[in-house]
Amino acid sequence: MKIKVLETEREKCQRVVALLEDMARATGVSIDIAEVTDRQDIERLGATATPAILIDGALVHGGSMPTRDQAANWLKAKTPGFLDRPTRHLFFTGKGGVGKTSLSTATALALADAGKRVLLVSTDAASNLDEMLGIELRNKPSPVPGAPGLSVLNIDPDAAAESYRRRVLAQMDASASDTDRATVREQLSGACTTEIASFDEFASLLFDAADDYDHVVFDTAPTGHTLRLLSLPQAWSGFLAGNDRGASCLGPHSGLMMQEVRFKTAMDALTDPGRTTIILVARADKSAIVEAARTSEELHTLGLNNQRLVINGVFHASDPDDMVAVAIWTLEQRALDEMPTCLQSLPQDQVPLRSFDTVGLAALRALFTANASPAIKSNAANDPIEPLPGLDALADELALAEHGLIMVMGKGGVGKTTLAAALALGLIRRGKTVHLSTTDPAAHLAGTLDAEVSGLHVDRIDPKVETQRYIAKVMASKSSGLNAQEKALLLEDLRSPCTEEVAVFHAFSKIVNEARSAFVVLDTAPTGHSLLLMDATGAYHRQTLREFEGLGSGRVTTPLMRLQDGTYTKIILVTLPEVTPVSQAAALQDDLRRAGVEPYAWVINKSILAAGTLDPLLQARMAGEREQMRRVAGGLAERLFVVPWRTTPPVGNLELSRLVSKPQDKEDADDGRPASVH
């Protein structure tokens, strides 16, 4: 919110500014104040009496000192534009960690409070809607206590896949034998079946399955996975158009053909601006804004043109002498000023940073209300906590081995890519050879490192590249002896969208095996996408053991066995010191343990508490941060490390190296970036 205070008397002008700044701190509203003291400038701006106040170019007051009630009323948050005459479908997407779940849930709640019947849907396999709303998520609509008119639904991939299998089997001829049916069920056990079945559930909510609701609000998985989901209708429709025979990875061709009409109906709904609004969520952060711009362009190519932009968690420093707060504010303003043109042209809303975590109905209702601020309940909010070691200590521990796989995992937006790159550089500094790679469809390794490093090999598992390699490999090994027509049919089958999942798994397996003789640091995709990859790893493991049954267990070592071996693989869980990321990291740890994989360590990233600040808003958030650090240290993590929020962004080899350097080895002064929490 941009404010101009017009007053020729300097002292009176500063009293008005102080009042507005005080109210902004109290309400959590981000403001940018300018003082105008020149009489001619004041007249030119339309004020006839002073002190006068302009907010976002509109003259709202003149001729007297404003009261606190007037200031509070001016600073009330505006209702976001997407709540003004909303379409039936509201689709929230964006980079991991930008607040999609908070905004989508607060939106659904606001619509329900306005008397609408609303269905809130999560398409994220790692959703934390259950914690936000305090209810158990199910794969059917469940009413939310305390929010009449609001129901919530989580698309369960496993349940969706089983429902899909039953429908395909029901399409088979009555004369089909039990063996035929068993073969089809086995064909329908892969990750690609889960993917297409999940989309089928999603698509049904765009038409007949949600007829009882006025609005359907979608909280999606992080960008890369969401783009994959939205591109499925075109990909599968194109495959079906040229394939009149079986599609082995998804069972009989009839099973897919019955989806074709649903695919078209889904795309018709998504591309209709009268029915669907795509809400791109970003933070005032360069990487989040760049990804929002890329997503916007890709969605345009899919025909999804009714887009809006929301900048979430916008911060305004209240103390010009607080180096940490001013650095945060400066970086945010720079990111907003450098916003790509394609985003500048979109309708835009800004939601200020709040002093509270958006967990529970009261906090969610307060998100769009400037002067509501639920208190954080803590009996020991300001008590000191035990010092925690920094990332340099973790690099020291990892370097004790001669080789191994280091997998950096966590919720989207917690800084996995940054920490993976820093750990790779830390191992290089400790005399190791390292392969740094990523499985994230929205990889950012190239933008994190800024120069080549001796002993460090950097690449990524590019789904499109790996798919082409896989197709070429299969064609070379299986096409020998086939005639032209048979080769064409084989190639046609390989061009199905599910081939990509198989290709990515094979590339992942290859990288896992490389750790037998060197260090491999793997930056994984956000939690939900990584779990699908882990599912594929488990399915391959079970299939391989069946094939080698009776031949002796020593003859085969699967990728899952490598991940289960704590001397071979070390899983690093990255989180932020906030309720939601910590809960999702804990849920991911539970999923890994069920697969027999034990995480090695947790890293709490971007700690404001560790950085040190006296800003009132940030201080309020630090109380919650202490609670989360105690929660993690109190039983969730066997080993815990912390990375403070840095006044200089950890981008580029020099800044990344500082994250893993011992304090005495740093080439610069500490400049307020402590390596431990007190």
XYZ file of C-alpha atoms in Angstrom:
678
model
C 0.000 0.000 0.000
C 1.576 3.321 -1.100
C 0.829 6.323 1.168
C 1.753 10.001 0.807
C 1.530 12.346 3.800
C 1.099 15.967 2.688
C 2.080 18.602 5.275
C 4.338 21.680 5.139
C 5.216 21.529 8.871
C 7.900 18.860 9.279
C 7.064 17.977 12.899
C 3.343 17.558 12.208
C 4.108 15.495 9.093
C 6.308 13.128 11.106
C 3.588 12.679 13.762
C 1.176 11.525 11.042
C 3.809 9.194 9.599
C 4.488 7.720 13.052
C 0.768 7.093 13.579
C 0.403 5.316 10.255
C 3.529 3.219 10.812
C 2.325 2.238 14.277
C -1.055 1.121 12.904
C 0.636 -0.743 10.048
C 2.716 -2.726 12.540
C -0.355 -3.496 14.626
C -2.372 -4.718 11.653
C 0.416 -6.439 9.710
C -0.181 -4.324 6.606
C 2.749 -3.541 4.308
C 2.966 0.212 3.604
C 5.349 2.485 1.716
C 5.182 6.073 3.085
C 6.482 9.219 1.372
C 6.479 12.684 2.926
C 5.483 15.654 0.737
C 6.336 18.997 2.369
C 6.602 21.345 -0.626
C 3.472 23.536 -0.879
C 3.375 23.517 -4.691
C 3.662 19.712 -4.756
C 0.858 19.483 -2.202
C -1.428 21.690 -4.307
C -0.542 19.756 -7.438
C -1.672 16.542 -5.704
C -5.102 18.098 -5.086
C -4.979 18.814 -1.340
C -6.597 22.094 -0.204
C -5.979 21.600 3.524
C -3.253 19.787 5.477
C -2.289 17.402 6.852
C -3.649 15.345 3.948
C -3.228 11.691 3.083
C -3.171 9.921 -0.291
C -3.458 6.139 -0.396
C -2.639 4.456 -3.691
C -3.174 7.796 -5.453
C -6.561 8.570 -3.855
C -7.013 11.506 -1.463
C -8.643 9.987 1.649
C -8.171 12.732 4.267
C -7.339 16.437 4.665
C -7.391 19.347 7.120
C -6.821 17.664 10.511
C -4.716 15.110 12.373
C -6.121 11.636 11.644
C -7.351 9.451 14.509
C -6.208 5.884 15.175
C -9.658 4.591 14.167
C -9.409 6.414 10.828
C -5.920 5.016 10.231
C -7.087 1.474 11.088
C -9.979 1.821 8.654
C -7.680 2.996 5.826
C -5.311 0.094 6.432
C -7.956 -2.597 6.331
C -6.959 -5.208 3.797
C -8.787 -4.981 0.530
C -10.761 -8.029 -0.477
C -8.616 -9.916 -3.002
C -9.779 -9.441 -6.570
C -10.416 -13.158 -7.089
C -13.184 -12.916 -4.462
C -14.937 -10.204 -6.459
C -17.457 -12.037 -8.686
C -15.488 -15.324 -8.525
C -15.838 -17.985 -11.197
C -17.109 -21.426 -10.246
C -13.611 -22.974 -10.366
C -10.702 -21.255 -8.617
C -7.403 -22.970 -9.334
C -4.411 -22.010 -7.102
C -0.966 -22.934 -8.405
C 2.635 -21.841 -7.909
C 6.074 -22.732 -6.628
C 6.242 -24.850 -3.492
C 6.181 -22.891 -0.249
C 4.499 -19.737 -1.548
C 1.287 -20.265 0.422
C -1.102 -21.890 -2.073
C -2.776 -23.985 0.616
C -3.229 -21.035 2.991
C -4.692 -18.783 0.286
C -6.917 -21.421 -1.288
C -8.255 -22.511 2.106
C -8.859 -18.920 3.254
C -10.635 -18.268 -0.057
C -12.878 -21.312 0.296
C -13.673 -20.288 3.864
C -14.486 -16.695 2.842
C -16.869 -17.933 0.135
C -18.555 -20.325 2.565
C -18.886 -17.549 5.173
C -20.615 -15.495 2.451
C -23.286 -18.184 2.192
C -21.940 -20.212 -0.735
C -21.654 -23.995 -0.956
C -17.957 -24.637 -1.471
C -15.818 -27.715 -2.123
C -12.097 -27.368 -1.366
C -10.015 -29.951 -3.242
C -6.358 -30.844 -2.797
C -4.505 -32.432 -5.713
C -1.271 -32.550 -3.690
C -0.161 -35.984 -2.461
C 1.571 -34.186 0.435
C -1.324 -31.921 1.407
C -1.563 -30.555 4.958
C -5.180 -29.407 4.751
C -5.973 -31.802 7.576
C -3.748 -29.861 9.966
C -4.966 -26.457 8.762
C -8.616 -27.359 9.213
C -8.266 -29.807 12.085
C -10.048 -32.677 10.321
C -9.117 -35.979 8.722
C -8.887 -35.767 4.929
C -10.750 -38.333 2.857
C -11.249 -39.079 -0.812
C -14.863 -37.990 -0.565
C -16.264 -34.591 0.493
C -16.240 -34.066 4.260
C -17.933 -31.077 5.963
C -15.632 -28.764 7.928
C -16.792 -28.200 11.535
C -17.226 -24.518 12.275
C -17.566 -23.588 8.599
C -21.128 -24.185 7.370
C -21.238 -24.702 3.622
C -17.586 -25.779 3.304
C -16.521 -29.343 2.480
C -13.018 -30.621 1.794
C -11.738 -33.462 -0.384
C -8.256 -34.872 -0.877
C -7.677 -36.832 -4.081
C -6.172 -40.076 -2.801
C -3.930 -41.477 -5.590
C -4.180 -45.076 -4.354
C -7.972 -44.997 -4.035
C -8.250 -43.316 -7.447
C -6.049 -45.987 -9.039
C -8.096 -48.816 -7.535
C -11.344 -47.233 -8.743
C -9.844 -46.852 -12.215
C -8.715 -50.513 -12.260
C -12.212 -51.672 -11.386
C -13.771 -49.609 -14.176
C -11.288 -50.943 -16.745
C -11.839 -54.550 -15.638
C -15.583 -54.006 -15.871
C -15.135 -53.100 -19.559
C -13.576 -56.486 -20.350
C -15.543 -59.091 -22.210
C -17.514 -61.476 -20.010
C -15.635 -64.401 -21.583
C -12.259 -63.124 -20.345
C -10.497 -65.690 -18.163
C -9.213 -65.116 -14.639
C -5.700 -65.179 -16.105
C -6.606 -62.408 -18.566
C -8.046 -60.300 -15.782
C -5.003 -60.903 -13.563
C -2.747 -59.825 -16.433
C -4.675 -56.588 -16.912
C -4.633 -55.875 -13.151
C -0.844 -56.330 -13.165
C -0.580 -53.963 -16.141
C -2.541 -51.411 -14.134
C -0.195 -51.453 -11.114
C 2.306 -48.830 -12.304
C 2.786 -45.166 -11.423
C 1.307 -44.053 -14.745
C -2.013 -45.694 -13.840
C -2.017 -43.770 -10.568
C -1.344 -40.546 -12.460
C -4.112 -40.939 -15.023
C -6.546 -42.158 -12.365
C -5.816 -39.127 -10.185
C -6.479 -36.872 -13.138
C -9.735 -38.707 -13.761
C -10.849 -37.887 -10.211
C -9.764 -34.269 -10.701
C -11.571 -34.027 -14.043
C -14.830 -35.342 -12.608
C -14.881 -32.421 -10.166
C -14.990 -30.001 -13.079
C -18.410 -31.225 -14.086
C -20.867 -33.833 -12.746
C -19.210 -34.854 -9.455
C -19.448 -31.354 -7.949
C -22.932 -30.304 -9.027
C -23.963 -29.685 -5.411
C -21.481 -26.818 -4.990
C -21.442 -23.177 -6.054
C -17.633 -23.077 -6.118
C -14.829 -25.641 -6.354
C -11.466 -24.376 -5.062
C -8.397 -26.402 -6.064
C -5.247 -26.406 -3.933
C -2.646 -27.921 -6.239
C 0.732 -29.621 -5.933
C 3.853 -27.509 -6.656
C 4.179 -26.118 -10.176
C 6.066 -28.863 -12.021
C 3.630 -31.563 -10.939
C 0.612 -29.342 -11.604
C 1.740 -28.523 -15.148
C 2.131 -32.250 -15.752
C -1.412 -32.793 -14.453
C -2.900 -30.064 -16.652
C -1.066 -31.248 -19.762
C -2.412 -34.798 -19.425
C -5.666 -34.240 -21.363
C -3.809 -33.068 -24.481
C -1.118 -35.729 -24.111
C -3.531 -38.635 -23.690
C -6.007 -37.362 -26.281
C -3.202 -37.162 -28.845
C -2.085 -40.674 -27.946
C -5.593 -42.067 -28.228
C -6.174 -40.364 -31.573
C -3.356 -42.355 -33.149
C -3.684 -45.623 -31.275
C -6.400 -48.125 -32.099
C -4.813 -51.060 -30.287
C -3.934 -51.966 -26.707
C -2.042 -49.598 -24.429
C -0.248 -52.131 -22.241
C 0.780 -49.816 -19.397
C -2.859 -48.875 -18.810
C -4.606 -52.065 -19.747
C -7.032 -52.498 -22.680
C -7.422 -49.586 -25.072
C -11.116 -49.466 -24.200
C -10.139 -48.455 -20.689
C -8.581 -45.283 -22.032
C -11.135 -44.616 -24.732
C -13.823 -44.266 -22.103
C -11.765 -41.401 -20.643
C -11.531 -39.398 -23.867
C -14.849 -37.579 -23.454
C -13.946 -36.792 -19.841
C -10.596 -35.341 -20.954
C -12.313 -33.047 -23.449
C -14.939 -31.951 -20.931
C -12.211 -31.194 -18.381
C -10.239 -29.037 -20.813
C -13.395 -27.229 -21.908
C -14.033 -26.265 -18.279
C -10.426 -25.252 -17.579
C -10.135 -23.069 -20.665
C -13.510 -21.336 -20.214
C -12.815 -17.922 -18.576
C -16.425 -17.781 -17.447
C -15.988 -20.950 -15.405
C -12.323 -21.125 -14.325
C -9.810 -18.645 -12.892
C -6.155 -19.651 -12.590
C -4.592 -17.913 -9.590
C -0.802 -17.823 -9.787
C 0.625 -17.557 -6.273
C 4.132 -16.215 -5.657
C 6.178 -14.611 -2.938
C 8.042 -11.331 -3.379
C 11.040 -13.477 -4.258
C 12.900 -13.597 -7.551
C 12.791 -17.382 -8.026
C 9.086 -17.607 -7.123
C 8.211 -14.753 -9.495
C 10.292 -16.231 -12.334
C 8.549 -19.578 -11.884
C 5.139 -17.872 -11.836
C 6.032 -16.184 -15.140
C 7.114 -19.486 -16.688
C 3.969 -21.168 -15.409
C 1.798 -18.372 -16.799
C 3.282 -18.805 -20.259
C 2.933 -22.603 -20.187
C -0.680 -22.311 -19.065
C -1.345 -19.905 -21.935
C -0.061 -22.551 -24.370
C -2.611 -24.969 -22.869
C -5.372 -22.410 -23.422
C -5.794 -21.447 -19.754
C -5.843 -17.683 -20.212
C -8.001 -16.365 -17.367
C -5.133 -15.768 -14.936
C -4.521 -13.606 -11.866
C -1.378 -13.039 -9.800
C -1.216 -13.017 -5.994
C 1.949 -11.926 -4.189
C 1.722 -13.534 -0.760
C 3.504 -12.631 2.468
C 4.609 -9.112 1.470
C 6.803 -7.575 4.195
C 7.522 -3.951 5.139
C 10.428 -3.113 7.464
C 9.432 -0.723 10.259
C 12.926 -0.039 11.660
C 15.463 1.396 9.175
C 18.305 0.360 11.517
C 17.323 -3.337 11.620
C 19.701 -4.814 9.042
C 17.867 -8.139 8.685
C 14.405 -6.583 8.307
C 15.633 -3.948 5.840
C 17.458 -6.598 3.804
C 14.285 -8.703 3.562
C 12.247 -5.680 2.521
C 14.844 -4.515 -0.020
C 15.082 -7.927 -1.664
C 11.291 -8.172 -1.901
C 10.932 -4.720 -3.451
C 13.689 -5.480 -5.971
C 11.951 -8.706 -6.956
C 8.641 -6.875 -7.430
C 10.264 -4.041 -9.390
C 11.900 -6.572 -11.752
C 8.715 -8.579 -12.322
C 8.525 -9.993 -15.894
C 6.234 -8.188 -18.298
C 3.932 -11.186 -18.707
C 3.044 -10.969 -14.997
C 2.780 -7.176 -14.898
C -0.091 -7.410 -17.369
C -2.128 -9.690 -15.065
C -4.615 -8.471 -12.452
C -2.670 -8.518 -9.177
C -3.379 -8.814 -5.451
C -0.952 -8.543 -2.536
C -1.425 -10.272 0.810
C 0.787 -8.912 3.623
C 2.990 -11.074 5.824
C 1.147 -11.949 9.018
C 2.480 -12.399 12.526
C 0.747 -15.782 12.846
C 0.758 -19.188 11.177
C -2.371 -19.896 9.141
C -3.483 -22.972 11.071
C -7.060 -23.153 12.308
C -10.236 -21.389 11.205
C -9.569 -18.208 13.200
C -6.159 -17.681 11.575
C -7.473 -18.499 8.095
C -10.320 -16.018 8.500
C -7.804 -13.404 9.660
C -5.594 -13.815 6.593
C -7.700 -11.406 4.504
C -8.564 -9.124 7.474
C -5.888 -6.559 8.277
C -6.754 -5.795 11.898
C -7.330 -9.391 13.024
C -4.283 -11.070 14.570
C -4.788 -14.352 16.454
C -2.293 -14.554 19.297
C 0.311 -17.307 19.332
C -0.224 -19.317 22.489
C 3.093 -20.166 24.075
C 4.079 -20.508 27.711
C 7.750 -20.039 26.918
C 7.851 -18.061 23.691
C 10.986 -16.127 24.605
C 12.881 -18.826 26.486
C 16.297 -19.571 24.935
C 16.785 -22.885 23.171
C 19.868 -25.049 22.922
C 22.417 -23.925 20.301
C 22.127 -25.850 17.021
C 25.023 -26.623 14.665
C 25.133 -25.127 11.169
C 25.392 -26.680 7.730
C 29.206 -26.763 7.990
C 28.879 -29.382 10.749
C 26.604 -31.518 8.553
C 29.103 -31.299 5.660
C 31.846 -32.454 8.064
C 29.791 -35.509 9.056
C 28.924 -36.456 5.477
C 32.566 -36.147 4.397
C 33.610 -38.874 6.843
C 32.458 -41.477 4.293
C 34.338 -42.262 1.083
C 31.243 -42.271 -1.119
C 27.456 -42.442 -0.917
C 24.070 -41.065 -1.954
C 22.816 -37.901 -0.246
C 19.151 -37.204 -1.003
C 17.824 -33.775 -0.018
C 14.049 -33.968 0.439
C 11.178 -31.846 1.714
C 8.172 -29.675 0.956
C 8.380 -27.336 -2.009
C 9.869 -23.930 -1.273
C 11.932 -24.897 1.780
C 15.269 -24.450 -0.011
C 16.198 -27.993 -1.019
C 18.031 -26.900 -4.170
C 20.099 -24.303 -2.327
C 21.111 -26.698 0.438
C 21.839 -29.558 -1.972
C 24.166 -27.282 -3.952
C 25.813 -26.013 -0.742
C 26.409 -29.556 0.554
C 27.894 -30.565 -2.802
C 30.313 -27.626 -2.623
C 31.045 -28.471 1.012
C 32.087 -32.000 0.042
C 34.265 -30.609 -2.771
C 36.003 -28.313 -0.244
C 36.636 -31.393 1.882
C 38.421 -33.187 -0.945
C 35.592 -35.264 -2.436
C 34.359 -35.790 -6.005
C 30.641 -35.081 -6.346
C 27.816 -35.585 -8.851
C 25.014 -33.057 -8.159
C 21.691 -33.720 -9.834
C 17.958 -33.048 -9.450
C 14.714 -34.911 -10.092
C 12.635 -31.725 -9.855
C 10.650 -30.893 -13.036
C 11.077 -27.224 -12.103
C 14.823 -27.532 -11.428
C 16.785 -24.438 -10.423
C 20.333 -25.826 -10.064
C 21.613 -23.839 -13.031
C 20.495 -20.584 -11.436
C 21.853 -21.519 -8.005
C 25.443 -22.233 -9.083
C 27.172 -19.549 -11.131
C 30.431 -21.205 -12.212
C 32.007 -24.590 -12.840
C 33.849 -26.212 -9.926
C 36.656 -28.715 -10.284
C 35.500 -32.142 -9.125
C 31.788 -31.256 -9.372
C 29.586 -32.672 -12.124
C 26.172 -30.993 -12.358
C 23.166 -32.163 -14.365
C 19.463 -32.868 -14.007
C 17.053 -35.657 -14.804
C 15.138 -33.958 -17.597
C 11.899 -35.920 -18.141
C 11.742 -35.141 -21.865
C 15.403 -36.003 -22.497
C 15.196 -39.195 -20.433
C 12.036 -40.239 -22.267
C 13.752 -39.900 -25.644
C 16.748 -41.882 -24.381
C 14.484 -44.596 -23.009
C 12.498 -44.850 -26.242
C 15.705 -45.069 -28.295
C 17.075 -47.770 -25.992
C 13.908 -49.885 -26.145
C 13.637 -49.514 -29.913
C 17.259 -50.563 -30.335
C 16.871 -53.627 -28.120
C 13.413 -54.831 -29.189
C 12.917 -53.775 -32.796
C 15.384 -56.244 -34.269
C 13.484 -58.707 -36.442
C 10.286 -56.628 -36.474
C 8.801 -55.482 -39.742
C 8.004 -51.827 -40.425
C 4.419 -52.092 -39.186
C 5.446 -53.835 -35.948
C 8.149 -51.228 -35.324
C 5.584 -48.473 -35.826
C 3.226 -50.118 -33.317
C 6.035 -50.494 -30.760
C 7.007 -46.849 -31.169
C 3.351 -45.828 -30.846
C 3.068 -47.609 -27.495
C 6.276 -45.980 -26.274
C 4.883 -42.545 -27.054
C 2.197 -42.855 -24.379
C 2.588 -40.219 -21.620
C 3.258 -42.858 -18.946
C 6.558 -43.748 -20.630
C 7.959 -40.595 -19.053
C 7.447 -41.989 -15.536
C 9.309 -45.178 -16.446
C 12.140 -43.232 -18.089
C 12.610 -40.949 -15.082
C 12.733 -43.960 -12.759
C 15.438 -45.610 -14.880
C 17.501 -42.403 -14.816
C 17.039 -42.178 -11.043
C 18.175 -45.796 -10.620
C 21.314 -45.112 -12.632
C 22.235 -42.151 -10.413
C 21.595 -44.212 -7.265
C 24.078 -46.826 -8.495
C 26.747 -44.180 -9.192
C 27.071 -43.647 -5.435
C 28.904 -46.980 -5.173
C 32.135 -45.204 -6.077
C 31.566 -41.449 -5.572
C 29.381 -38.941 -3.765
C 26.025 -38.246 -5.389
C 23.954 -35.350 -4.043
C 20.375 -35.495 -5.311
C 18.023 -32.511 -5.089
C 14.590 -34.103 -5.178
C 11.259 -32.783 -6.417
C 8.776 -31.479 -3.818
C 7.383 -34.089 -1.455
C 4.342 -35.319 -3.408
C 6.256 -35.858 -6.636
C 9.128 -37.531 -4.765
C 6.708 -39.951 -3.118
C 5.447 -41.030 -6.538
C 9.060 -41.721 -7.521
C 9.518 -43.702 -4.308
C 6.367 -45.670 -5.131
C 7.855 -46.550 -8.514
C 11.055 -47.606 -6.758
C 9.084 -49.876 -4.453
C 7.075 -51.376 -7.326
C 10.287 -52.117 -9.247
C 11.771 -53.682 -6.101
C 8.814 -56.047 -5.665
C 8.772 -56.973 -9.361
C 12.516 -57.686 -9.369
C 12.316 -59.876 -6.269
C 9.519 -61.894 -7.872
C 11.593 -62.419 -11.010
C 14.652 -63.492 -9.011
C 12.719 -65.591 -6.491
C 14.565 -68.825 -5.791
C 17.795 -67.634 -7.388
C 19.307 -66.318 -4.146
C 18.931 -62.845 -2.661
C 22.627 -62.091 -3.177
C 22.153 -61.978 -6.930
C 20.165 -58.714 -6.980
C 20.351 -55.293 -5.328
C 17.452 -52.981 -6.147
C 17.441 -49.165 -5.843
C 15.119 -49.499 -2.834
C 17.706 -51.674 -1.094
C 20.262 -48.923 -1.705
C 17.928 -46.337 -0.149
C 17.284 -48.584 2.854
C 21.021 -48.965 3.514
C 21.957 -46.186 5.946
C 25.653 -46.586 5.199
C 24.985 -46.037 1.489
C 22.184 -43.425 1.496
C 21.714 -40.454 3.784
C 18.349 -38.688 3.564
C 18.420 -35.015 4.564
C 14.971 -33.590 5.364
C 14.771 -29.824 4.865
C 12.077 -27.705 6.486
C 11.286 -24.154 7.538
C 10.629 -23.237 11.196
C 6.869 -23.043 10.612
C 3.984 -25.347 11.501
C 3.077 -26.530 8.012
C 6.567 -27.340 6.631
C 7.511 -29.136 9.867
C 4.309 -31.204 9.776
C 4.879 -32.127 6.146
C 8.482 -33.099 6.826
C 7.258 -35.285 9.700
C 4.682 -36.918 7.396
C 7.380 -37.503 4.767
C 9.574 -39.104 7.425
C 6.708 -41.448 8.340
C 6.251 -42.395 4.661
C 9.965 -43.091 4.290
C 10.027 -45.212 7.418
C 7.130 -47.302 6.137
C 9.321 -48.030 3.103
C 12.193 -49.018 5.400
C 14.127 -45.803 4.739
C 15.407 -43.897 7.807
C 16.248 -40.185 7.409
C 19.753 -39.226 8.519
C 19.206 -35.604 9.574
C 16.885 -32.598 9.520
C 17.888 -29.082 8.473
C 15.842 -26.049 9.556
C 16.395 -23.454 6.835
C 15.887 -19.669 6.713
C 15.709 -19.171 10.466
C 14.862 -15.572 11.363
C 15.589 -16.444 14.976
C 19.138 -17.424 14.040
C 19.600 -14.314 11.907
C 18.717 -11.880 14.688
C 16.154 -9.081 14.270
C 14.168 -6.670 16.456
C 11.428 -5.956 13.900
C 8.047 -6.245 15.737
C 6.369 -8.355 13.068
C 9.347 -10.684 12.697
C 9.691 -10.870 16.474
C 6.085 -12.039 16.676
C 6.804 -14.757 14.130
C 9.899 -15.829 16.073
C 7.745 -17.057 18.961
C 6.225 -19.610 16.613
C 9.669 -20.414 15.236
C 10.950 -21.329 18.721
C 7.999 -23.669 19.174
C 8.756 -25.475 15.927
C 12.461 -25.811 16.744
C 11.549 -27.386 20.073
C 9.109 -29.670 18.310
C 11.732 -30.938 15.861
C 14.486 -31.252 18.469
C 12.071 -32.924 20.902
C 11.818 -36.203 19.036
C 11.302 -35.748 15.310
C 14.994 -35.481 14.360
C 17.918 -37.569 15.568
C 20.319 -34.972 14.108
C 19.282 -31.344 13.675
C 21.085 -28.476 11.937
C 20.071 -24.860 11.291
C 20.698 -22.353 8.501
C 19.952 -18.707 9.382
C 18.145 -16.336 7.046
C 20.919 -14.433 5.270
C 21.045 -10.760 4.412
C 22.867 -11.790 1.233
C 20.906 -14.418 -0.771
C 22.744 -17.781 -0.941
C 23.003 -17.724 -4.743
C 26.285 -18.344 -6.541
C 29.249 -20.480 -5.580
C 30.778 -17.984 -3.136
C 27.645 -17.480 -1.022
C 26.802 -21.204 -1.140
C 30.313 -22.067 0.048
C 29.873 -19.728 3.020
C 26.953 -21.866 4.193
C 29.274 -24.872 4.623
C 32.470 -23.074 5.714
C 33.603 -23.073 9.305
C 33.346 -19.603 10.921
C 37.132 -19.185 10.991
C 37.357 -20.024 7.267
C 34.857 -17.420 6.076
C 36.373 -14.820 3.806
C 34.050 -12.098 5.035
C 32.915 -10.747 8.367
C 29.963 -12.433 9.977
C 27.694 -9.412 9.199
C 24.961 -10.636 11.505
C 24.626 -14.167 10.161
C 25.265 -16.478 13.129
C 25.722 -20.197 12.529
C 23.789 -21.337 15.586
C 20.576 -20.490 17.427
C 20.580 -19.093 20.978
